[in-house]
Amino acid sequence: EAGVTQSPRYAVLQEGQAVSFWCDPISGHDTLYWYQQPRDQGPQLLVYFRDEAVIDNSQLPSDRFSAVRPKGTNSTLKIQSAKQGDTATYLCASSLDRIEVFFGKGTRLTVV
Amino acid sequence: GDSVTQTEGLVTLTEGLPVMLNCTYQSTYSPFLFWYVQHLNEAPKLLLKSFTDNKRPEHQGFHATLHKSSSSFHLQKSSAQLSDSALYYCALSEGGSSGNKLIFGIGTLLSVKP
């Protein structure tokens, strides 16, 4: 069974630039999560979807971050104007039973 | 709000010695507890999860017991192996129909040396 796939694996930006991260969850998983993992910290939830609907985006900085999952399958997380504080690994994860969550390898973002 | 505390940032052990990684939590409800393991440049993977039937979960020699009285879910293994070196995260979820919103601790880096 294919796991959660993310791209790109790495991104380096200057402040003010935009970037998009793409996630392909495990087939059939209705719940998809985006986590931010700063260096030396645990993953922190940004947003999660059930099918195409946003369930919780309370931790997503809405002025610069956006996330969509238009067909309830793949998802895109976008940072409109990156800041140095956004430097982190962005993890996508998916779940079917909402108990066991499967993570992708993440996108490591560096903002200089 | 809900939170998970892992007090050790780094645990260094000699191969063959027992492992114990601490995890305590705060939650309004009765959450599910999890341990995730993350090897270098890999995705976090589920290692253990708590059950509601009081059975002790075990996987790859690791086990953990949920103690509601002390709000703890410590990870243990009787004999550390070199391949156990990794980052270990304790996490909780309230579960339920609202979905699984995992809340992670800061993580404990386990380093096993020969």
Coordinates of C-alpha atoms in Angstrom, one line a residue:
Chain A
E1 CA 0.0 0.0 0.0
A2 CA 1.4 3.4 -1.0
G3 CA 2.0 5.8 1.9
V4 CA 1.3 9.5 2.1
T5 CA 3.3 11.3 -0.6
Q6 CA 4.5 14.9 -0.3
S7 CA 6.4 17.2 -2.6
P8 CA 8.7 18.9 -2.7
R9 CA 10.9 17.3 -0.1
Y10 CA 12.9 20.5 0.4
A11 CA 12.3 24.2 -0.3
V12 CA 14.5 27.3 0.3
L13 CA 12.9 30.7 0.0
Q14 CA 13.7 34.3 0.6
E15 CA 11.3 36.2 2.9
G16 CA 8.3 37.4 1.0
Q17 CA 8.3 34.7 -1.5
A18 CA 5.4 32.2 -1.9
V19 CA 5.5 28.5 -1.8
S20 CA 3.1 25.6 -2.2
F21 CA 3.3 22.1 -0.7
W22 CA 1.4 19.2 -2.2
C23 CA 0.1 16.1 -0.5
D24 CA -1.3 12.8 -1.8
P25 CA -2.9 10.9 1.1
I26 CA -3.4 7.1 1.3
S27 CA -6.1 6.1 -1.0
G28 CA -9.5 6.0 0.7
H29 CA -8.5 8.0 3.7
D30 CA -11.1 10.7 4.3
T31 CA -9.3 12.7 6.9
L32 CA -6.2 14.7 6.0
Y33 CA -4.0 16.8 8.3
W34 CA -1.3 19.4 7.8
Y35 CA 1.2 19.8 10.7
Q36 CA 4.1 22.2 11.2
Q37 CA 7.1 20.8 12.9
P38 CA 9.7 23.5 13.9
R39 CA 13.2 22.3 14.6
D40 CA 13.4 20.6 17.9
Q41 CA 9.7 20.7 18.5
G42 CA 6.8 18.2 18.1
P43 CA 4.4 18.5 15.2
Q44 CA 1.7 21.1 15.7
L45 CA -1.6 20.9 13.8
L46 CA -2.3 23.7 11.3
V47 CA -5.5 22.4 9.6
Y48 CA -7.4 19.2 8.9
F49 CA -10.1 18.1 6.5
R50 CA -12.7 15.5 6.3
D51 CA -13.2 14.9 2.6
E52 CA -13.2 18.4 1.1
A53 CA -14.5 20.2 4.2
V54 CA -12.2 22.0 6.6
I55 CA -12.9 20.7 10.1
D56 CA -10.4 22.8 12.1
N57 CA -8.1 25.6 10.8
S58 CA -7.9 27.5 14.1
Q59 CA -4.1 27.2 14.2
L60 CA -3.6 28.3 10.5
P61 CA -2.2 31.8 10.2
S62 CA -5.0 32.9 7.8
D63 CA -3.3 36.1 6.7
R64 CA -0.5 34.1 4.9
F65 CA -1.4 30.4 4.9
S66 CA -4.1 28.7 3.0
A67 CA -5.0 25.0 2.5
V68 CA -7.4 23.3 0.1
R69 CA -8.6 19.8 -0.6
P70 CA -11.1 20.4 -3.5
K71 CA -12.0 16.9 -4.4
G72 CA -11.4 15.3 -1.0
T73 CA -8.3 13.6 -2.1
N74 CA -5.0 15.6 -2.7
S75 CA -4.3 18.7 -0.8
T76 CA -2.3 21.9 -1.2
L77 CA -0.9 24.1 1.6
K78 CA 0.3 27.5 0.4
I79 CA 2.3 30.2 2.2
Q80 CA 1.7 33.5 0.5
S81 CA 4.5 35.6 1.9
A82 CA 7.0 33.5 3.8
K83 CA 8.8 34.7 7.0
Q84 CA 11.9 33.3 8.7
G85 CA 9.6 32.1 11.5
D86 CA 8.0 29.7 9.0
T87 CA 11.1 27.7 8.8
A88 CA 10.0 24.2 9.7
T89 CA 9.1 20.8 8.3
Y90 CA 5.5 20.6 7.0
L91 CA 4.0 17.2 7.5
C92 CA 0.9 15.9 5.8
A93 CA -0.9 12.9 7.3
S94 CA -4.1 11.0 6.6
S95 CA -6.4 8.7 8.5
L96 CA -9.4 6.5 7.8
D97 CA -10.5 5.5 11.3
R98 CA -9.5 8.8 12.9
I99 CA -7.4 6.9 15.4
E100 CA -4.4 5.7 13.5
V101 CA -2.7 8.5 11.5
F102 CA -0.2 8.0 8.8
F103 CA 2.4 10.6 8.1
G104 CA 4.3 11.6 4.9
K105 CA 8.1 12.3 5.0
G106 CA 7.4 16.0 5.0
T107 CA 8.7 19.1 3.2
R108 CA 11.6 20.8 4.9
L109 CA 11.2 24.6 4.4
T110 CA 14.0 27.1 5.0
V111 CA 13.2 30.8 4.8
V112 CA 16.3 33.0 4.6
Chain B
G1 CA -6.3 23.0 26.8
D2 CA -5.0 19.6 26.3
S3 CA -1.3 19.1 26.5
V4 CA 1.4 16.4 26.5
T5 CA 4.7 16.7 28.5
Q6 CA 7.8 14.8 27.8
T7 CA 10.4 15.8 30.3
E8 CA 13.5 14.3 28.7
G9 CA 14.9 15.9 25.6
L10 CA 17.7 13.4 25.2
V11 CA 18.1 10.0 26.7
T12 CA 21.5 8.2 26.1
L13 CA 21.7 4.5 26.9
T14 CA 24.1 1.6 26.4
E15 CA 22.8 -1.3 24.3
G16 CA 21.1 -3.9 26.5
L17 CA 19.9 -1.6 29.2
P18 CA 16.2 -0.9 29.9
V19 CA 14.5 2.0 28.3
M20 CA 11.9 4.3 29.9
L21 CA 10.7 7.4 28.3
N22 CA 8.3 9.6 30.3
C23 CA 5.0 11.0 29.1
T24 CA 2.3 12.7 31.1
Y25 CA -0.8 14.5 29.8
Q26 CA -3.6 16.9 30.6
S27 CA -7.0 16.4 29.1
T28 CA -10.5 17.4 29.9
Y29 CA -11.8 14.0 28.6
S30 CA -10.5 10.5 28.5
P31 CA -8.1 10.6 25.5
F32 CA -6.4 8.0 23.4
L33 CA -2.6 8.1 23.9
F34 CA 0.0 7.2 21.3
W35 CA 3.7 6.8 20.9
Y36 CA 5.2 7.8 17.5
V37 CA 8.7 7.0 16.4
Q38 CA 10.6 9.1 13.9
H39 CA 13.9 8.0 12.4
L40 CA 16.3 10.4 10.7
N41 CA 14.8 11.8 7.5
E42 CA 11.7 9.5 7.9
A43 CA 8.1 10.2 8.6
P44 CA 6.8 9.7 12.2
K45 CA 5.3 6.2 12.5
L46 CA 2.8 4.9 15.0
L47 CA 4.5 2.7 17.5
L48 CA 1.8 2.1 20.2
K49 CA -1.6 3.3 21.0
S50 CA -3.6 2.9 24.2
F51 CA -6.7 0.7 24.3
T52 CA -9.9 1.0 26.3
D53 CA -10.0 -2.6 27.3
N54 CA -7.0 -2.3 29.7
K55 CA -4.8 -4.5 27.6
R56 CA -1.2 -3.3 27.5
P57 CA -0.1 -2.4 24.0
E58 CA 3.2 -3.9 22.8
H59 CA 5.1 -3.5 19.6
Q60 CA 8.7 -4.3 18.6
G61 CA 9.5 -5.0 22.3
F62 CA 8.1 -1.7 23.4
H63 CA 5.2 -1.4 25.8
A64 CA 3.3 1.3 27.5
T65 CA 0.6 1.4 30.2
L66 CA -2.0 4.1 30.4
H67 CA -2.4 5.2 34.1
K68 CA -5.4 7.5 34.3
S69 CA -4.8 8.2 38.0
S70 CA -1.4 9.7 37.2
S71 CA -2.2 10.8 33.6
S72 CA 0.8 9.0 32.3
F73 CA 1.7 6.8 29.4
H74 CA 5.4 6.0 29.8
L75 CA 7.2 4.0 27.1
Q76 CA 9.3 1.0 28.2
K77 CA 11.5 -1.6 26.7
S78 CA 13.5 -4.2 28.7
S79 CA 16.6 -4.1 26.5
A80 CA 17.6 -1.3 24.2
Q81 CA 19.0 -2.0 20.7
L82 CA 21.1 0.2 18.5
S83 CA 18.3 0.3 16.0
D84 CA 16.0 1.9 18.6
S85 CA 17.9 5.2 18.3
A86 CA 15.3 7.7 17.1
L87 CA 13.0 10.5 18.1
Y88 CA 10.0 9.4 20.1
Y89 CA 6.8 11.5 20.4
C90 CA 4.0 11.0 22.9
A91 CA 0.7 12.2 21.6
L92 CA -3.0 12.3 22.6
S93 CA -6.3 12.5 20.9
E94 CA -9.7 13.0 22.3
G95 CA -11.0 11.0 19.3
G96 CA -14.8 11.0 18.9
S97 CA -16.8 12.1 16.0
S98 CA -15.0 15.4 15.6
G99 CA -12.0 13.5 14.4
N100 CA -8.5 12.7 15.6
K101 CA -6.7 16.0 16.5
L102 CA -3.3 14.7 17.6
I103 CA -1.5 16.8 20.2
F104 CA 2.2 16.0 20.4
G105 CA 4.8 16.4 23.1
I106 CA 8.1 18.0 22.3
G107 CA 9.8 14.6 21.7
T108 CA 12.6 12.6 23.3
L109 CA 15.6 11.7 21.4
L110 CA 16.8 8.2 22.3
S111 CA 20.5 7.5 21.5
V112 CA 21.6 3.9 22.1
K113 CA 25.3 3.3 22.1
P114 CA 27.3 0.1 21.9

